[in-house]
mmCIF file of C-alpha atoms and ligand atoms in Angstrom:
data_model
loop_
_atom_site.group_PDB
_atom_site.id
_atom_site.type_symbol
_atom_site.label_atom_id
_atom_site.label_comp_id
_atom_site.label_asym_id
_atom_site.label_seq_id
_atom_site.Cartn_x
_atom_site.Cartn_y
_atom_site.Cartn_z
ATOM 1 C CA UNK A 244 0.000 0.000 0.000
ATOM 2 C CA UNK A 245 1.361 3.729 -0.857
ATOM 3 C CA UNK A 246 2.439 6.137 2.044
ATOM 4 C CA UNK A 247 -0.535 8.376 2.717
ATOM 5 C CA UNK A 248 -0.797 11.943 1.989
ATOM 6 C CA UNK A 249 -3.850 12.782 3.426
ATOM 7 C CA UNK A 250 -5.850 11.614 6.079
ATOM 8 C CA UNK A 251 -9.620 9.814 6.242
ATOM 9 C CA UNK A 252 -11.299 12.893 7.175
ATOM 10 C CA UNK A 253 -9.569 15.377 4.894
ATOM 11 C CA UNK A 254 -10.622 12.778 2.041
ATOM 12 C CA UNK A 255 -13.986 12.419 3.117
ATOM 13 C CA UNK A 256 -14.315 16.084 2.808
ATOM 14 C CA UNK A 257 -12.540 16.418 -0.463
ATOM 15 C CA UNK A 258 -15.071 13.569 -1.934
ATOM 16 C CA UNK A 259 -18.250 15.365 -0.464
ATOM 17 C CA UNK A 260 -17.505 18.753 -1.177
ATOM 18 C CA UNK A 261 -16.107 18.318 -4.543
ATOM 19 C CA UNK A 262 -17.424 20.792 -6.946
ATOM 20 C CA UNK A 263 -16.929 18.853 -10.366
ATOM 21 C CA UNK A 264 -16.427 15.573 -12.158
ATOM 22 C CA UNK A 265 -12.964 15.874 -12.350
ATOM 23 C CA UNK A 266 -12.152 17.226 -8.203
ATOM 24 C CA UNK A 267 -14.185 14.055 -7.278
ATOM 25 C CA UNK A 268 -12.257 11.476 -9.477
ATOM 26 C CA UNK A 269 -8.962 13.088 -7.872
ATOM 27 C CA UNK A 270 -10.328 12.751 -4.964
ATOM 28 C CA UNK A 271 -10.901 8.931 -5.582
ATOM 29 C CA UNK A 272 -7.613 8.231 -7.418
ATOM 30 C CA UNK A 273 -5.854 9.472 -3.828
ATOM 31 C CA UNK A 274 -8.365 7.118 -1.776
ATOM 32 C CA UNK A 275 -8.379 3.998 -3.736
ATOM 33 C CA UNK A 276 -5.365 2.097 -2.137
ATOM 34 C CA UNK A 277 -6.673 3.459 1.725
ATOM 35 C CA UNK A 278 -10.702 3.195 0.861
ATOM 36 C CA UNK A 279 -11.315 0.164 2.486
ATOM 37 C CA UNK A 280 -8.967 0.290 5.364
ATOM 38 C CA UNK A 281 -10.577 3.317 5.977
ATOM 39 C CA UNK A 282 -14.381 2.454 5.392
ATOM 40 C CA UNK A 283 -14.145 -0.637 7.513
ATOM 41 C CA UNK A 284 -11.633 0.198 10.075
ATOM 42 C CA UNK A 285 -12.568 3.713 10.559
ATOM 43 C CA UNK A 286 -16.038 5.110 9.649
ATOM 44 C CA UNK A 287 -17.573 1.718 10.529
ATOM 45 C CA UNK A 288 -19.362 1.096 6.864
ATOM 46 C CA UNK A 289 -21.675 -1.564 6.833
ATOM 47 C CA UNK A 290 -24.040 0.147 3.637
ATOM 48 C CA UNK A 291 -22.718 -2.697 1.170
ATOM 49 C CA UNK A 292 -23.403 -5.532 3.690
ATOM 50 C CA UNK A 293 -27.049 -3.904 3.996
ATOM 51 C CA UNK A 294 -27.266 -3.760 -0.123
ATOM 52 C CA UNK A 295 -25.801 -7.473 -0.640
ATOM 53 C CA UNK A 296 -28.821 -8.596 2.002
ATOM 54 C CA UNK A 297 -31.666 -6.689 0.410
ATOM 55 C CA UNK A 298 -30.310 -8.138 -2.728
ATOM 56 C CA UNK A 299 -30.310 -11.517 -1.824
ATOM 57 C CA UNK A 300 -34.086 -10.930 0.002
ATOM 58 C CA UNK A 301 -35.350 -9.753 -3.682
ATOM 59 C CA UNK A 302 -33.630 -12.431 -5.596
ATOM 60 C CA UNK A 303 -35.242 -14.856 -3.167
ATOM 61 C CA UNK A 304 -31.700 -16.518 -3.168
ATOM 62 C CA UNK A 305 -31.327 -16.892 -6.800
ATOM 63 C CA UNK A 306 -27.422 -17.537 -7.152
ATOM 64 C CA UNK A 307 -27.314 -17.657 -11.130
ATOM 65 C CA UNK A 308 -28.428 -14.125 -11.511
ATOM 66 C CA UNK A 309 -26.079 -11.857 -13.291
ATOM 67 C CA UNK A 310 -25.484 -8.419 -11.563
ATOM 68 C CA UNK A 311 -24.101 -5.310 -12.330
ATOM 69 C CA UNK A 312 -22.010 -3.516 -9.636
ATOM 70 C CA UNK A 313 -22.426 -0.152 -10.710
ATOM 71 C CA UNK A 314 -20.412 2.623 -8.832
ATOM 72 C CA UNK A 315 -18.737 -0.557 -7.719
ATOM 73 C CA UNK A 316 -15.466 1.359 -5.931
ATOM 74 C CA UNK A 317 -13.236 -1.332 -4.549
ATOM 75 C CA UNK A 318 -15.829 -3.636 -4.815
ATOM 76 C CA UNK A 319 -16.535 -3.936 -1.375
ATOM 77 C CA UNK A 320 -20.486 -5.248 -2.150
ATOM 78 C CA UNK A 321 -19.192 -7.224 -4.689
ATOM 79 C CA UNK A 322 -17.526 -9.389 -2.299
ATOM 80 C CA UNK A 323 -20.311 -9.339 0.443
ATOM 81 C CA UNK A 324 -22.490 -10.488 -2.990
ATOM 82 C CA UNK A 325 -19.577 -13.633 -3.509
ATOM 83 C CA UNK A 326 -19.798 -14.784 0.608
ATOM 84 C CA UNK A 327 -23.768 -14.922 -0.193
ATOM 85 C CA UNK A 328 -23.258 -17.440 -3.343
ATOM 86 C CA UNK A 329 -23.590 -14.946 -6.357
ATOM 87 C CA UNK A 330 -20.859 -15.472 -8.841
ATOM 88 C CA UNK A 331 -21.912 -13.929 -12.041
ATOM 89 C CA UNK A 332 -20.794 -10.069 -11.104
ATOM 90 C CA UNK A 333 -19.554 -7.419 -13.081
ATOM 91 C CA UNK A 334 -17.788 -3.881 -12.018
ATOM 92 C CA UNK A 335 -18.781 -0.730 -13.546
ATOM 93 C CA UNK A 336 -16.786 2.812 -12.003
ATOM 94 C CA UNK A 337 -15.481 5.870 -13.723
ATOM 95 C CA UNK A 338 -12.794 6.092 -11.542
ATOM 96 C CA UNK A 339 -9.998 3.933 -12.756
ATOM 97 C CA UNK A 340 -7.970 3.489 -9.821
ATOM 98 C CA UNK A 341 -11.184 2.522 -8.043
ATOM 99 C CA UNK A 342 -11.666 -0.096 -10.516
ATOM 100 C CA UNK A 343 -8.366 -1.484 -10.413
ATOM 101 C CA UNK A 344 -8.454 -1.814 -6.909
ATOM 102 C CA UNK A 345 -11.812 -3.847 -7.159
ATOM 103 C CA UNK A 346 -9.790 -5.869 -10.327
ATOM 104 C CA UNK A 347 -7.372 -6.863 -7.923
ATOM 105 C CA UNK A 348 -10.432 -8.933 -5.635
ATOM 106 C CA UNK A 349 -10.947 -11.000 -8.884
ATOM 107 C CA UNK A 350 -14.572 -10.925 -8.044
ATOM 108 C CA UNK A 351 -15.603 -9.753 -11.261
ATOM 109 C CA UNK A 352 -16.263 -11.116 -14.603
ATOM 110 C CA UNK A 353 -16.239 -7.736 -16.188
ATOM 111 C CA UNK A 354 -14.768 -4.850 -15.151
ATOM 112 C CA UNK A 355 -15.773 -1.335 -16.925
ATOM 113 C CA UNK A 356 -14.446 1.916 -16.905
ATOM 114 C CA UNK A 357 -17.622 4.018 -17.418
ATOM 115 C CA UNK A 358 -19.810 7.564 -16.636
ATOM 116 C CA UNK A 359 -23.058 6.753 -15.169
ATOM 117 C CA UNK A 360 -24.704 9.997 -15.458
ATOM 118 C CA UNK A 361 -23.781 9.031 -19.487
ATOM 119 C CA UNK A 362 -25.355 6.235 -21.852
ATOM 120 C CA UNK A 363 -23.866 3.416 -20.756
ATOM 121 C CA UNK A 364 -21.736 1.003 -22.838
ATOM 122 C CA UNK A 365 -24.082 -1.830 -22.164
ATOM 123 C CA UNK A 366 -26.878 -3.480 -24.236
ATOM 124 C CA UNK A 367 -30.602 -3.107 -23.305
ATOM 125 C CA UNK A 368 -32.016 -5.449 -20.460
ATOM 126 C CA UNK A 369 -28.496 -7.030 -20.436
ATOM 127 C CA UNK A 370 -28.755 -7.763 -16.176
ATOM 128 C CA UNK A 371 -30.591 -9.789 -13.808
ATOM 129 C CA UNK A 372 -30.131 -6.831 -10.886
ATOM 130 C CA UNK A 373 -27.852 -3.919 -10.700
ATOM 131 C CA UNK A 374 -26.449 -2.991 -7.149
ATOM 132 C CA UNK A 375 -25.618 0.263 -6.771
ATOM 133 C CA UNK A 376 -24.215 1.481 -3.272
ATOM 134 C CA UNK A 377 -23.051 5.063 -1.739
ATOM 135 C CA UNK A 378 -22.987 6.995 -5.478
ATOM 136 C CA UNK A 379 -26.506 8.195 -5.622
ATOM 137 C CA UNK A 380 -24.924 11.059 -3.196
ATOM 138 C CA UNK A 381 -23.946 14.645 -2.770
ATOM 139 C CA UNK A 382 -21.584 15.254 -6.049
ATOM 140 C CA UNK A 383 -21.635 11.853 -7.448
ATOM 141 C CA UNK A 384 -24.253 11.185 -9.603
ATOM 142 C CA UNK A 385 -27.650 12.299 -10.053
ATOM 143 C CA UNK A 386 -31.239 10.581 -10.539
ATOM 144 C CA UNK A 387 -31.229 10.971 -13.983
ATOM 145 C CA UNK A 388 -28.955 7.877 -13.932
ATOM 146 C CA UNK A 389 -32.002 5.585 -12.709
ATOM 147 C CA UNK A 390 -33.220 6.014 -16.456
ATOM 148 C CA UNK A 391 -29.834 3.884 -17.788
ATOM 149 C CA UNK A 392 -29.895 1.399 -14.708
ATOM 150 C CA UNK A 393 -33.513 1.004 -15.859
ATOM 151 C CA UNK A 394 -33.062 0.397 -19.389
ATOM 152 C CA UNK A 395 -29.809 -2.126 -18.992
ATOM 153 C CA UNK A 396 -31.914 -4.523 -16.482
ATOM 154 C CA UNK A 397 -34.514 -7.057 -17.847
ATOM 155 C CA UNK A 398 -37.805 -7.106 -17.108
ATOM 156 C CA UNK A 399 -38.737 -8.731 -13.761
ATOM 157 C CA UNK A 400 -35.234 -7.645 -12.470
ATOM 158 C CA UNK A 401 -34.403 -5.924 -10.354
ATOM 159 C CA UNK A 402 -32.442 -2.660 -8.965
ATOM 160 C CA UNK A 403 -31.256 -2.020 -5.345
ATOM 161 C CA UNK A 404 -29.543 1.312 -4.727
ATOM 162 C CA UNK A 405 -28.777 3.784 -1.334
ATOM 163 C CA UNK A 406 -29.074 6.698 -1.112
ATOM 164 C CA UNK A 407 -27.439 9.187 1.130
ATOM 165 C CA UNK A 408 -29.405 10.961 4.466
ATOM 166 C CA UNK A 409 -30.423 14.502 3.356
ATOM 167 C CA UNK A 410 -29.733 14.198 -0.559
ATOM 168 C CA UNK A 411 -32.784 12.018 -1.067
ATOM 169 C CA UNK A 412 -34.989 15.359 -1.144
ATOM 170 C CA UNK A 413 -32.435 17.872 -1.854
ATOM 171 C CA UNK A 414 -30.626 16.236 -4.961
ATOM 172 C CA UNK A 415 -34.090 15.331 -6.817
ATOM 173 C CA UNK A 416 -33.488 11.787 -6.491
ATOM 174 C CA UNK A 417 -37.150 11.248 -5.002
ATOM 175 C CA UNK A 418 -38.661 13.264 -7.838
ATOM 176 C CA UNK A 419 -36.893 10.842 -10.656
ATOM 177 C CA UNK A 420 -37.995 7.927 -8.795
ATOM 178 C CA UNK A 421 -41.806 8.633 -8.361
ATOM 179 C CA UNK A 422 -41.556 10.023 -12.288
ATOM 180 C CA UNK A 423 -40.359 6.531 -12.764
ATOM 181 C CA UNK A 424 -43.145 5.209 -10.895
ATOM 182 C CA UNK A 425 -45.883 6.678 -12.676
ATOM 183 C CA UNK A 426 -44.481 5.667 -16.243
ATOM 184 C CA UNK A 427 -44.898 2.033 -14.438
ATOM 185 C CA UNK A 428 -40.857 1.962 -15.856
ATOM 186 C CA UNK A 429 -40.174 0.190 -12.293
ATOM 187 C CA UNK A 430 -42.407 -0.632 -8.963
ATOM 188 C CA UNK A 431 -40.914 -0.319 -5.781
ATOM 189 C CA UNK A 432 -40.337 -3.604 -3.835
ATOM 190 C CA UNK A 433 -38.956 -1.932 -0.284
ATOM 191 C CA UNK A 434 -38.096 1.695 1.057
ATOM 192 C CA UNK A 435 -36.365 1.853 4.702
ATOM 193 C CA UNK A 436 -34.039 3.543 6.330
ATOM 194 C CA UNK A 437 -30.502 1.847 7.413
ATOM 195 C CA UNK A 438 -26.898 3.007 9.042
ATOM 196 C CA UNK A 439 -24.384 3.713 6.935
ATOM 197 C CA UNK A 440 -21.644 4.268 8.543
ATOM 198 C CA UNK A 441 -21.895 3.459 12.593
ATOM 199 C CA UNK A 442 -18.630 5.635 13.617
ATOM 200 C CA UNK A 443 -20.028 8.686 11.422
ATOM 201 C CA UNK A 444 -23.709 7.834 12.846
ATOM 202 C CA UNK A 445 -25.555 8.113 9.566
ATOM 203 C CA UNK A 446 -27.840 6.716 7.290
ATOM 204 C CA UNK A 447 -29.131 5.816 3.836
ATOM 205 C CA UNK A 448 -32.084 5.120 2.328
ATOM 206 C CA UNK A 449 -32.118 1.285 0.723
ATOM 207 C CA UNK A 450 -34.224 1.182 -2.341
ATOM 208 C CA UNK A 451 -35.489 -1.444 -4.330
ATOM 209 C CA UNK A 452 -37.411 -1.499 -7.553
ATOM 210 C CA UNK A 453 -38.608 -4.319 -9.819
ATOM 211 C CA UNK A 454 -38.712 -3.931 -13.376
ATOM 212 C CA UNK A 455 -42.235 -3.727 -15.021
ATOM 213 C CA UNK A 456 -42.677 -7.489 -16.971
HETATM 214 C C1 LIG B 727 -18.638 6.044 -2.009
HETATM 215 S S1 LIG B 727 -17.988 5.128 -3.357
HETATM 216 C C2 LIG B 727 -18.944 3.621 -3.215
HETATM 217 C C3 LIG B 727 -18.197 2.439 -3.755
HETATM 218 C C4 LIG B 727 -18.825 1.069 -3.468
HETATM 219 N N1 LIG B 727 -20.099 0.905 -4.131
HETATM 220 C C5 LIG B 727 -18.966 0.827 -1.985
HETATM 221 O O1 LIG B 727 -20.082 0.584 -1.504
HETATM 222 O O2 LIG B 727 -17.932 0.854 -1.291
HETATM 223 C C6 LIG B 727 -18.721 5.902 -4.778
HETATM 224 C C7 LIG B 727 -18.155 5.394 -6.109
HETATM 225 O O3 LIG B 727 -18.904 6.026 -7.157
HETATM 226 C C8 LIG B 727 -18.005 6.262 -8.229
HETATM 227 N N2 LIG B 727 -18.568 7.310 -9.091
HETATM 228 C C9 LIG B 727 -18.766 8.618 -8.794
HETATM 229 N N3 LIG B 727 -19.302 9.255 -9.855
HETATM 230 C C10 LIG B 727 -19.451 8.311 -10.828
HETATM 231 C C11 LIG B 727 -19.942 8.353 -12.161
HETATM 232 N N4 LIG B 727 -20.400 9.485 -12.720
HETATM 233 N N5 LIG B 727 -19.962 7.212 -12.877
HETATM 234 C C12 LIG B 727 -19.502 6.053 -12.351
HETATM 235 N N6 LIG B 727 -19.008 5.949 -11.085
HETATM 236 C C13 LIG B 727 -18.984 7.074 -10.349
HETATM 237 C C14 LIG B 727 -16.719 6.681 -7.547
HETATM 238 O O4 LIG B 727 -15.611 6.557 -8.414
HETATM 239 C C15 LIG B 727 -16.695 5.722 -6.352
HETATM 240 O O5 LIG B 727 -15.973 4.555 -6.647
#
């Protein structure tokens, strides 16, 4: 692992407060080889353990599914996805060193370097269920991405996404997803609230849609 530069909270600030694209993939190339060490060890994460579980509950257990990790980081739900059974899983991030990182946990069948608030390089209703944890957040990406997770999962599948305390309303993610709603584009399977990270004491909302048939 590199010597560090900067530490957990100065990072954390950088990747909240970043005020473009191109701040917040810095941000992420200087976290990559310290992101997990930090998440776990630190700030107490325990989002992508909540996603792989509400996963699994709306798969009812179905192992063969193929899922896309999108925003996958390090690929820290990837692997809480593998410990469940689930071994058709591929890696979608924009941030390169982010993706390597998760290459390295050879997890993934498929590892892509792509934008998600862009079309993405994928074919229509190409996945099972797309996973999606800690990017629908302040500066990452915004709801109009739902519309591409949407198109590149097959009908009946599903999507299960978080979404950060406080940018739910502010960031227009709840408008996009009851728009999405009353196209009958997706239904909405389950809606709670759950910790995201203990040390930090806050929370997400876990979201998960079906695909209309
Ligand atoms: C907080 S991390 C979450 C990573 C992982 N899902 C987890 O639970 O640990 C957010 C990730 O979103 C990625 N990201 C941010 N904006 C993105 C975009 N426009 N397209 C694709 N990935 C993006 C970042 O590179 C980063 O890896």
């Amino acid at each position: 692992m590199s010597e560090r530069k900067i530490t957990e909270t100065e990072i954390l600030n950088r990747v909240y407060n970043a005020a473009d694209h191109e701040t917040l993939m810095s941000a992420y190339r200087d976290w990559a080889a310290h992101y997990d060490s930090d998440l776990l060890g630190r700030f107490g994460y325990v989002a992508h353990i909540a996603t792989a579980k509400a996963l699994h509950e709306a798969l009812k257990g179905v192992t063969e599914a193929r899922i896309l990790d999108a925003g996958c980081g390090t690929g820290l739900v990837g692997e809480e996805l593998v410990k469940l059974g689930y071994r058709h899983l591929d890696a979608l991030d924009y941030s390169a060193e982010m993706l390597a990182q998760a290459t390295q946990k050879a997890i993934y069948d498929k590892q892509m370097q792509a934008d998600m608030t862009k079309r993405l390089p994928i074919d229509d209703d190409r996945y099972d269920a797309v996973v999606c944890t800690g990017t629908f957040t302040y500066g990452h990406v915004t709801g109009a991405a739902f519309d591409e997770l949407v198109r590149i999962t097959r009908p009946g599948g599903v999507i299960v996404f978080t979404i950060r305390e406080g940018a739910y309303e502010e960031y227009g993610y709840r408008r996009r997803m009851l728009d999405l709603e009353t196209a009958d584009a997706w239904e909405l399977v389950s809606f709670y609230d759950t910790p995201y990270q203990l040390e930090e004491g806050n929370t997400c909302k876990m979201c998960t849609y079906r695909i209309a048939s």
